[in-house]
């Protein structure tokens, strides 16, 4: 099976996205100029109000949002924001069809990627399903215009209906974990990134995000030797762990090393994924990774802590990433001055401590959603850290 997207596949995606009326922008400012030319202030107000409602997580608001995105003027404007996502995900998925003859694209939306796959693999049969009726109507119309006879689209909400058929490959990209506001599952204490194997907590996550029922229904539609390709916004450990456990709990195992996905969106660089290729009942060749993602925490050299900053308030060392924990654990001759651990009613914890070490005065902060922060300053600047300490220690969870 091909693993890396071929250059010609990437080139065809650009043609395909252009056919859909999507534009590629290298500057956010250019995108917003274009957006304001295409959409009236009233359109933008309506859209923003619908985006806010969707955040509430109600099914009807989510469906209404996706229905709204299909309006002829809105569609290219909104989906152009996801241009690089389509290139990245589309090319990775298209490189992994293997021998699959029947392919389901779950949560296909208006079918931008499903129609791409169907044009690339004219000899395979595709089905796209989505619960947004307007998205399915657009998908059908676009497939007809593209002359595709190997794809059909169905309006199905898998939370309330079973899927018919048994597919060799099921693709679900940005469709399984819709609950973007859900923080996931906290670690079992501020000292660790580990999550307890708590069946109740896992079941609650699967239920409130709707992922349990979605996965059950997809898994039931997967052929015996079938594969699943899944990529969601589950890079943060607190979401990644319960998501992976939900997959593993249904007998799905990675058949290649899960990889992080990185692409540019309007106004943000998205780090999401991982991109998983899973086999049903496949032997365990790759371990699920439950460790924090590699981060950009600066290297720690205790012999050379002085920054070359001209700012007198600049700390000797600062790390706002999970790797701060490793550095904090290795500080020399620490003497704790004060510490507070706040606990929320749901078990979340926030710990902050102020201490002295051979390296300087330090403030360390850690919570059960994997945030870590270590700041080391010269002893003479301790007052600054004390005020941060008070601020953090008095926060309510
Ligand atoms: C963010 S869009 C992603 C669309 C497409 N997969 C892509 O990658 O561009 C998520 C889609 O999943 C659909 N969806 C969410 N939950 C669903 C469910 N329970 N049944 C069917 N479709 C669902 C939504 O209607 C929406 O069109």
CSV table of C-alpha atoms in Angstrom, one decimal, residues 47-338:
chain,number,residue,atom,x,y,z
A,47,UNK,CA,-23.0,33.0,9.8
A,48,UNK,CA,-21.3,34.1,13.1
A,49,UNK,CA,-24.6,33.8,15.0
A,50,UNK,CA,-24.9,30.2,13.7
A,51,UNK,CA,-21.3,29.4,14.6
A,52,UNK,CA,-22.0,30.6,18.2
A,53,UNK,CA,-25.1,28.4,18.4
A,54,UNK,CA,-23.2,25.4,17.1
A,55,UNK,CA,-20.7,25.8,19.9
A,56,UNK,CA,-23.5,24.9,22.3
A,57,UNK,CA,-23.2,21.3,21.0
A,58,UNK,CA,-26.9,20.8,20.2
A,59,UNK,CA,-27.6,18.5,17.3
A,60,UNK,CA,-30.1,20.9,15.6
A,61,UNK,CA,-27.7,23.8,15.8
A,62,UNK,CA,-24.9,21.8,14.3
A,63,UNK,CA,-27.1,20.6,11.4
A,64,UNK,CA,-28.4,24.1,10.9
A,65,UNK,CA,-24.8,25.3,10.6
A,66,UNK,CA,-23.8,22.7,8.1
A,67,UNK,CA,-27.0,23.4,6.1
A,68,UNK,CA,-26.2,27.1,6.1
A,69,UNK,CA,-22.6,26.5,4.7
A,70,UNK,CA,-24.1,25.1,1.5
A,71,UNK,CA,-25.6,28.4,0.3
A,72,UNK,CA,-24.0,29.0,-3.1
A,73,UNK,CA,-22.2,32.2,-2.0
A,74,UNK,CA,-21.1,30.8,1.4
A,75,UNK,CA,-19.8,27.5,0.3
A,76,UNK,CA,-16.6,28.6,-1.5
A,77,UNK,CA,-15.9,31.3,1.1
A,78,UNK,CA,-16.2,29.0,4.1
A,79,UNK,CA,-14.6,25.9,2.7
A,80,UNK,CA,-11.7,27.9,1.3
A,81,UNK,CA,-10.6,28.4,4.9
A,82,UNK,CA,-10.0,24.7,5.0
A,83,UNK,CA,-8.1,24.6,1.7
A,84,UNK,CA,-4.9,23.2,3.2
A,85,UNK,CA,-6.8,20.7,5.3
A,86,UNK,CA,-8.3,19.2,2.2
A,87,UNK,CA,-4.9,19.0,0.5
A,88,UNK,CA,-3.3,17.4,3.5
A,89,UNK,CA,-6.1,15.0,4.5
A,90,UNK,CA,-7.3,14.3,0.9
A,91,UNK,CA,-3.8,13.3,-0.3
A,92,UNK,CA,-3.1,11.1,2.8
A,93,UNK,CA,-6.4,9.3,2.5
A,94,UNK,CA,-6.1,8.9,-1.3
A,95,UNK,CA,-2.7,7.2,-0.8
A,96,UNK,CA,-4.3,4.4,1.4
A,97,UNK,CA,-7.1,2.9,-0.6
A,98,UNK,CA,-5.2,-0.3,-1.2
A,99,UNK,CA,-7.6,-3.0,-2.5
A,100,UNK,CA,-10.7,-1.6,-1.0
A,101,UNK,CA,-13.6,-1.8,-3.4
A,102,UNK,CA,-16.4,-0.4,-1.2
A,103,UNK,CA,-15.6,2.8,0.6
A,104,UNK,CA,-17.8,4.8,3.1
A,105,UNK,CA,-17.0,8.4,3.8
A,106,UNK,CA,-18.7,9.1,7.1
A,107,UNK,CA,-19.7,12.8,7.8
A,108,UNK,CA,-18.9,13.6,4.2
A,109,UNK,CA,-20.4,17.1,4.4
A,110,UNK,CA,-20.9,18.6,0.9
A,111,UNK,CA,-18.7,15.9,-0.5
A,112,UNK,CA,-15.6,17.9,-1.4
A,113,UNK,CA,-13.2,15.0,-0.5
A,114,UNK,CA,-15.6,12.2,-1.3
A,115,UNK,CA,-16.0,13.4,-4.9
A,116,UNK,CA,-12.2,13.7,-5.0
A,117,UNK,CA,-11.7,10.1,-4.0
A,118,UNK,CA,-14.4,8.9,-6.4
A,119,UNK,CA,-12.7,10.8,-9.3
A,120,UNK,CA,-9.3,9.3,-8.4
A,121,UNK,CA,-10.6,5.7,-8.1
A,122,UNK,CA,-13.2,5.4,-10.8
A,123,UNK,CA,-13.2,1.5,-10.4
A,124,UNK,CA,-14.3,1.6,-6.8
A,125,UNK,CA,-17.7,2.2,-5.2
A,126,UNK,CA,-18.2,5.1,-2.8
A,127,UNK,CA,-20.9,6.0,-0.4
A,128,UNK,CA,-21.0,9.4,1.4
A,129,UNK,CA,-23.2,9.8,4.4
A,130,UNK,CA,-24.0,12.9,6.4
A,131,UNK,CA,-26.9,14.2,8.6
A,132,UNK,CA,-27.1,17.6,7.0
A,133,UNK,CA,-29.8,17.4,4.3
A,134,UNK,CA,-28.6,20.5,2.5
A,135,UNK,CA,-25.0,19.1,2.4
A,136,UNK,CA,-26.2,15.8,0.9
A,137,UNK,CA,-28.3,17.7,-1.7
A,138,UNK,CA,-25.2,19.7,-2.8
A,139,UNK,CA,-23.0,16.5,-2.8
A,140,UNK,CA,-25.5,14.7,-5.1
A,141,UNK,CA,-25.7,17.7,-7.4
A,142,UNK,CA,-21.9,18.1,-7.6
A,143,UNK,CA,-21.4,14.4,-8.2
A,144,UNK,CA,-23.9,14.6,-11.1
A,145,UNK,CA,-22.1,17.6,-12.6
A,146,UNK,CA,-18.7,15.7,-12.3
A,147,UNK,CA,-20.3,12.8,-14.1
A,148,UNK,CA,-19.5,10.4,-11.3
A,149,UNK,CA,-21.4,7.1,-11.4
A,150,UNK,CA,-19.4,5.4,-8.7
A,151,UNK,CA,-20.7,7.4,-5.7
A,152,UNK,CA,-24.0,7.9,-4.0
A,153,UNK,CA,-24.8,10.1,-1.0
A,154,UNK,CA,-27.3,9.4,1.8
A,155,UNK,CA,-28.7,11.6,4.5
A,156,UNK,CA,-28.3,9.5,7.6
A,157,UNK,CA,-27.6,10.5,11.3
A,158,UNK,CA,-25.6,7.5,12.6
A,159,UNK,CA,-26.6,8.5,16.1
A,160,UNK,CA,-30.1,7.4,15.4
A,161,UNK,CA,-29.9,5.0,12.5
A,162,UNK,CA,-27.8,2.0,11.5
A,163,UNK,CA,-25.8,2.0,8.4
A,164,UNK,CA,-26.5,-0.5,5.7
A,165,UNK,CA,-23.8,-2.6,4.1
A,166,UNK,CA,-20.3,-3.8,5.0
A,167,UNK,CA,-17.4,-1.6,3.7
A,168,UNK,CA,-13.8,-2.5,3.0
A,169,UNK,CA,-12.8,1.0,4.0
A,170,UNK,CA,-14.5,3.5,6.2
A,171,UNK,CA,-13.1,7.1,6.2
A,172,UNK,CA,-14.1,9.5,8.9
A,173,UNK,CA,-12.2,12.8,8.9
A,174,UNK,CA,-13.3,15.6,11.2
A,175,UNK,CA,-16.6,13.9,11.7
A,176,UNK,CA,-16.4,11.6,14.7
A,177,UNK,CA,-15.5,14.0,17.6
A,178,UNK,CA,-17.6,17.0,16.9
A,179,UNK,CA,-17.6,18.2,20.5
A,180,UNK,CA,-14.8,20.7,20.0
A,181,UNK,CA,-15.3,22.3,23.3
A,182,UNK,CA,-15.0,19.1,25.2
A,183,UNK,CA,-11.7,19.1,27.2
A,184,UNK,CA,-11.5,15.3,27.3
A,185,UNK,CA,-10.5,13.3,30.3
A,186,UNK,CA,-8.1,14.8,32.9
A,187,UNK,CA,-5.0,13.0,34.2
A,188,UNK,CA,-5.5,11.4,37.6
A,189,UNK,CA,-3.4,14.0,39.3
A,190,UNK,CA,-1.4,17.1,38.5
A,191,UNK,CA,1.8,15.1,38.9
A,192,UNK,CA,1.3,12.9,36.0
A,193,UNK,CA,0.1,12.8,32.4
A,194,UNK,CA,-1.4,9.3,32.9
A,195,UNK,CA,-5.1,8.7,32.8
A,196,UNK,CA,-6.7,6.2,35.1
A,197,UNK,CA,-8.4,3.3,33.3
A,198,UNK,CA,-11.8,4.3,34.6
A,199,UNK,CA,-14.6,2.7,32.6
A,200,UNK,CA,-17.2,5.1,33.9
A,201,UNK,CA,-15.2,8.2,32.9
A,202,UNK,CA,-14.5,6.7,29.5
A,203,UNK,CA,-18.2,5.9,29.0
A,204,UNK,CA,-19.2,9.4,30.0
A,205,UNK,CA,-16.7,10.9,27.4
A,206,UNK,CA,-18.0,8.6,24.7
A,207,UNK,CA,-21.6,9.5,25.5
A,208,UNK,CA,-21.3,13.2,25.8
A,209,UNK,CA,-19.2,13.6,22.7
A,210,UNK,CA,-21.4,11.1,20.8
A,211,UNK,CA,-18.3,9.2,19.7
A,212,UNK,CA,-19.4,5.9,21.3
A,213,UNK,CA,-22.5,5.4,19.2
A,214,UNK,CA,-20.9,6.7,16.1
A,215,UNK,CA,-18.0,4.2,16.4
A,216,UNK,CA,-20.3,1.4,17.3
A,217,UNK,CA,-22.3,1.9,14.1
A,218,UNK,CA,-19.3,2.4,11.9
A,219,UNK,CA,-17.6,-0.6,13.3
A,220,UNK,CA,-20.7,-2.7,12.6
A,221,UNK,CA,-20.5,-1.7,9.0
A,222,UNK,CA,-16.8,-2.6,8.5
A,223,UNK,CA,-16.1,-5.8,6.6
A,224,UNK,CA,-14.2,-8.5,8.5
A,225,UNK,CA,-10.8,-7.5,7.0
A,226,UNK,CA,-11.8,-3.9,6.6
A,227,UNK,CA,-9.8,-0.8,7.4
A,228,UNK,CA,-10.7,2.5,9.0
A,229,UNK,CA,-9.0,5.8,8.3
A,230,UNK,CA,-9.7,8.3,11.0
A,231,UNK,CA,-8.4,11.8,11.7
A,232,UNK,CA,-9.9,14.2,14.3
A,233,UNK,CA,-9.0,17.1,16.4
A,234,UNK,CA,-7.6,14.9,19.1
A,235,UNK,CA,-4.0,15.9,19.3
A,236,UNK,CA,-4.3,17.1,22.9
A,237,UNK,CA,-3.6,14.3,25.2
A,238,UNK,CA,-6.8,14.8,27.2
A,239,UNK,CA,-8.8,14.1,24.1
A,240,UNK,CA,-6.4,11.7,22.4
A,241,UNK,CA,-6.3,9.2,25.2
A,242,UNK,CA,-10.1,8.6,25.5
A,243,UNK,CA,-10.4,8.7,21.7
A,244,UNK,CA,-7.8,6.0,21.2
A,245,UNK,CA,-9.3,4.0,24.0
A,246,UNK,CA,-12.7,4.2,22.3
A,247,UNK,CA,-11.1,2.9,19.1
A,248,UNK,CA,-9.2,0.1,20.9
A,249,UNK,CA,-12.3,-0.8,22.9
A,250,UNK,CA,-14.0,-1.7,19.6
A,251,UNK,CA,-11.1,-4.0,18.4
A,252,UNK,CA,-9.6,-1.4,16.1
A,253,UNK,CA,-5.8,-1.3,16.1
A,254,UNK,CA,-3.3,0.9,14.2
A,255,UNK,CA,-1.8,-0.9,11.2
A,256,UNK,CA,0.7,2.0,10.6
A,257,UNK,CA,2.2,4.4,13.0
A,258,UNK,CA,-0.3,7.2,13.8
A,259,UNK,CA,1.0,10.5,12.5
A,260,UNK,CA,0.3,14.1,13.5
A,261,UNK,CA,-1.3,16.3,11.0
A,262,UNK,CA,-0.2,19.8,10.4
A,263,UNK,CA,-1.6,22.4,8.1
A,264,UNK,CA,-2.4,26.1,7.7
A,265,UNK,CA,-5.9,27.5,8.2
A,266,UNK,CA,-7.0,31.1,7.9
A,267,UNK,CA,-5.8,32.7,11.1
A,268,UNK,CA,-4.2,29.6,12.6
A,269,UNK,CA,-1.8,26.8,12.1
A,270,UNK,CA,-3.7,23.7,12.9
A,271,UNK,CA,-2.0,20.8,14.7
A,272,UNK,CA,-4.5,18.0,14.8
A,273,UNK,CA,-4.8,14.4,14.0
A,274,UNK,CA,-3.2,12.0,14.6
A,275,UNK,CA,-4.0,10.4,11.3
A,276,UNK,CA,-4.9,6.8,12.1
A,277,UNK,CA,-5.1,3.8,9.8
A,278,UNK,CA,-6.8,1.0,11.7
A,279,UNK,CA,-7.5,-2.6,11.2
A,280,UNK,CA,-10.4,-4.5,12.7
A,281,UNK,CA,-9.0,-7.2,14.9
A,282,UNK,CA,-5.6,-6.6,13.4
A,283,UNK,CA,-2.6,-7.9,15.5
A,284,UNK,CA,-1.1,-5.1,17.6
A,285,UNK,CA,1.9,-3.9,15.6
A,286,UNK,CA,1.9,-0.4,16.9
A,287,UNK,CA,1.4,0.8,20.4
A,288,UNK,CA,-1.2,3.5,21.2
A,289,UNK,CA,0.8,6.5,22.3
A,290,UNK,CA,-0.5,8.0,25.5
A,291,UNK,CA,2.5,10.3,26.1
A,292,UNK,CA,2.4,14.1,25.7
A,293,UNK,CA,3.3,15.2,22.2
A,294,UNK,CA,6.8,16.4,21.6
A,295,UNK,CA,7.0,20.1,22.4
A,296,UNK,CA,8.9,23.3,21.8
A,297,UNK,CA,10.2,23.7,25.4
A,298,UNK,CA,13.6,25.2,25.2
A,299,UNK,CA,16.7,23.0,26.1
A,300,UNK,CA,17.7,23.2,29.7
A,301,UNK,CA,21.3,23.9,30.5
A,302,UNK,CA,21.8,24.6,34.2
A,303,UNK,CA,25.3,26.0,33.5
A,304,UNK,CA,24.1,28.6,31.1
A,305,UNK,CA,20.8,29.8,32.4
A,306,UNK,CA,21.3,33.5,31.7
A,307,UNK,CA,19.2,34.7,28.8
A,308,UNK,CA,20.8,37.2,26.4
A,309,UNK,CA,17.6,39.3,26.7
A,310,UNK,CA,18.0,43.0,27.4
A,311,UNK,CA,14.7,43.0,29.3
A,312,UNK,CA,15.6,43.2,33.0
A,313,UNK,CA,12.4,41.2,33.8
A,314,UNK,CA,13.3,38.4,31.5
A,315,UNK,CA,13.5,35.1,33.4
A,316,UNK,CA,16.6,32.9,33.5
A,317,UNK,CA,14.5,30.0,32.1
A,318,UNK,CA,10.9,29.6,30.9
A,319,UNK,CA,9.0,26.6,29.6
A,320,UNK,CA,5.3,26.5,29.0
A,321,UNK,CA,5.2,23.0,27.6
A,322,UNK,CA,4.8,19.5,29.1
A,323,UNK,CA,8.6,19.1,29.0
A,324,UNK,CA,8.6,21.7,31.9
A,325,UNK,CA,7.8,18.8,34.2
A,326,UNK,CA,11.0,16.9,33.3
A,327,UNK,CA,13.0,20.1,34.0
A,328,UNK,CA,11.2,20.8,37.3
A,329,UNK,CA,11.8,17.2,38.5
A,330,UNK,CA,15.5,17.7,37.9
A,331,UNK,CA,16.0,21.0,39.7
A,332,UNK,CA,18.9,20.8,42.2
A,333,UNK,CA,18.6,21.2,46.0
A,334,UNK,CA,15.0,22.4,45.9
A,335,UNK,CA,13.5,24.1,48.9
A,336,UNK,CA,9.7,24.6,48.7
A,337,UNK,CA,8.5,28.0,49.9
A,338,UNK,CA,4.8,27.6,49.3
